């Protein structure tokens, strides 16, 4: 199995939603990865569409970079609607 | 439990003061219920314990297909046959979810399967008992999957993200297993002949104690539990889980109109739990060591499946290479 590459599997659970990562499968090629993913992750109508992507093709952020990448947005509360207080008289905006 | 006696390598749990800064940060994350993900730093012991537990769990799912496979061709109706095949396919799926989770820790699937075949790692003791009659398909679904659910529901909150997510998926599918098992027994008890009813009781008599053993040794004989609980790999102790299982199962047993082979089983008003007799631990350790009724046969069957399928895997790879070559030539 180790000599078969690993594919990450993404499933769109219903129309209008985005594909979501559900797990991985080993397969000799993309076609087989698709078949395996279908058998493994959609036995109970869990999806309407599947993506399989070679795991090696994914670039992931490193946990060490978490602060560098994500902390800067923590102090930018003005990017959220809730930062702007409006008088009740204005009503819903 | 599908994982019994998982070694942690720790003699005792370290206090926060004794830990290295990394270990402390890790433990604080666990204490705050933050899930650990594959790329996060983790102590080697945590990684190894998880690999042991998840691989044991995965092997159990895969070997667990065999006692049921025994009855696919002998199911009494087409409906029962389809249900049984769907359940077995789920178990293959559960094994694969778990192997995937295990691989995120850097373990190699083939190596772990080799270890199983060499007898170096375990799978649940329960699958070393034979399935002798059709009622066993009912009892296995009801008691064995029932015991697994009690354990797995708690494991949905385990500290390692990929394991936790696999458990959530598995739990969604398991309740079908337990219900179909109970329904097999219920039909036999309600509409069956006297002989069929006896078959149900015989089946329960054989599977009752082995099902209780699934939760592993009692807490005072479970030296690894403390570390596993501190790391929140395990969330409840073996005895707690076993008691939960018994408390929920006895009313179902009574509803069937059957009995358990335990004269000490009775409701304890004061404790608010059922009391039960002493488990035959000698039998538990014997089966776990490889001396159960079916240990040899199970491993033999698994080995044959892997060896017999080697040519298919080779052919698939050769085909994939050929296709790739073709595409490259065309480009």
Tab-separated table of N, CA and C in Angstrom, chain B residues 23 35 77 91 100 125 142 144 147 154 162 167 173 198 204 208 213 226 228 239 246 249 257 265 284 294 303 313 330:
chain	number	residue	atom	x	y	z
B	23	UNK	N	6.842	20.109	26.551
B	23	UNK	CA	5.876	19.159	27.109
B	23	UNK	C	4.780	19.890	27.875
B	35	UNK	N	-7.588	20.461	20.413
B	35	UNK	CA	-7.213	19.235	19.700
B	35	UNK	C	-5.784	19.342	19.163
B	77	UNK	N	-32.213	-14.943	4.790
B	77	UNK	CA	-32.983	-14.298	3.713
B	77	UNK	C	-32.074	-13.340	2.956
B	91	UNK	N	-17.326	-1.998	8.245
B	91	UNK	CA	-16.167	-2.315	9.083
B	91	UNK	C	-14.865	-2.156	8.308
B	100	UNK	N	-5.896	5.651	8.056
B	100	UNK	CA	-5.563	6.993	7.565
B	100	UNK	C	-5.175	7.898	8.728
B	125	UNK	N	-9.749	-8.879	21.633
B	125	UNK	CA	-9.874	-10.301	21.981
B	125	UNK	C	-11.195	-10.908	21.480
B	142	UNK	N	-25.506	-6.743	18.484
B	142	UNK	CA	-26.069	-6.122	19.689
B	142	UNK	C	-25.016	-5.940	20.794
B	144	UNK	N	-21.434	-6.930	20.823
B	144	UNK	CA	-20.066	-6.549	20.454
B	144	UNK	C	-20.037	-5.123	19.900
B	147	UNK	N	-20.877	-2.754	22.762
B	147	UNK	CA	-19.742	-2.450	23.638
B	147	UNK	C	-18.790	-1.478	22.934
B	154	UNK	N	-17.258	7.887	23.577
B	154	UNK	CA	-16.364	8.665	24.433
B	154	UNK	C	-15.112	9.090	23.665
B	162	UNK	N	-7.303	13.925	14.148
B	162	UNK	CA	-7.679	12.949	13.126
B	162	UNK	C	-8.365	11.698	13.710
B	167	UNK	N	-13.546	8.850	14.673
B	167	UNK	CA	-14.512	8.270	15.601
B	167	UNK	C	-15.909	8.845	15.393
B	173	UNK	N	-22.173	5.536	11.978
B	173	UNK	CA	-22.524	4.323	11.240
B	173	UNK	C	-22.806	3.131	12.148
B	198	UNK	N	-33.818	-21.101	21.880
B	198	UNK	CA	-32.671	-21.688	22.590
B	198	UNK	C	-31.349	-21.281	21.938
B	204	UNK	N	-26.066	-15.839	23.485
B	204	UNK	CA	-25.800	-14.844	24.538
B	204	UNK	C	-24.882	-15.444	25.609
B	208	UNK	N	-21.573	-13.214	26.209
B	208	UNK	CA	-21.739	-12.261	27.308
B	208	UNK	C	-20.409	-11.859	27.942
B	213	UNK	N	-15.243	-8.382	28.449
B	213	UNK	CA	-13.770	-8.315	28.417
B	213	UNK	C	-13.269	-7.281	27.411
B	226	UNK	N	-3.503	5.639	33.352
B	226	UNK	CA	-3.323	6.966	33.938
B	226	UNK	C	-2.702	7.947	32.946
B	228	UNK	N	-2.610	7.591	29.640
B	228	UNK	CA	-3.525	7.767	28.514
B	228	UNK	C	-4.654	8.734	28.852
B	239	UNK	N	-13.263	0.332	33.736
B	239	UNK	CA	-14.368	-0.106	34.603
B	239	UNK	C	-15.590	0.800	34.462
B	246	UNK	N	-23.015	-2.360	30.843
B	246	UNK	CA	-23.887	-3.307	31.533
B	246	UNK	C	-25.220	-2.644	31.885
B	249	UNK	N	-27.378	-2.361	28.899
B	249	UNK	CA	-27.662	-3.593	28.169
B	249	UNK	C	-28.656	-4.504	28.894
B	257	UNK	N	-36.289	-11.290	26.770
B	257	UNK	CA	-36.748	-12.480	27.498
B	257	UNK	C	-35.623	-13.488	27.668
B	265	UNK	N	-25.431	-11.112	38.671
B	265	UNK	CA	-25.925	-9.907	38.002
B	265	UNK	C	-27.244	-9.474	38.623
B	284	UNK	N	-9.178	-13.960	29.527
B	284	UNK	CA	-8.890	-12.722	28.796
B	284	UNK	C	-7.422	-12.669	28.356
B	294	UNK	N	-9.869	-18.919	17.998
B	294	UNK	CA	-9.700	-18.632	16.562
B	294	UNK	C	-8.488	-17.769	16.207
B	303	UNK	N	-3.538	-12.922	6.427
B	303	UNK	CA	-2.296	-13.073	5.639
B	303	UNK	C	-2.620	-13.520	4.230
B	313	UNK	N	-2.537	-5.726	-6.711
B	313	UNK	CA	-1.906	-4.434	-6.411
B	313	UNK	C	-0.784	-4.128	-7.413
B	330	UNK	N	2.051	11.545	-25.187
B	330	UNK	CA	1.097	12.323	-25.978
B	330	UNK	C	1.353	13.821	-25.839
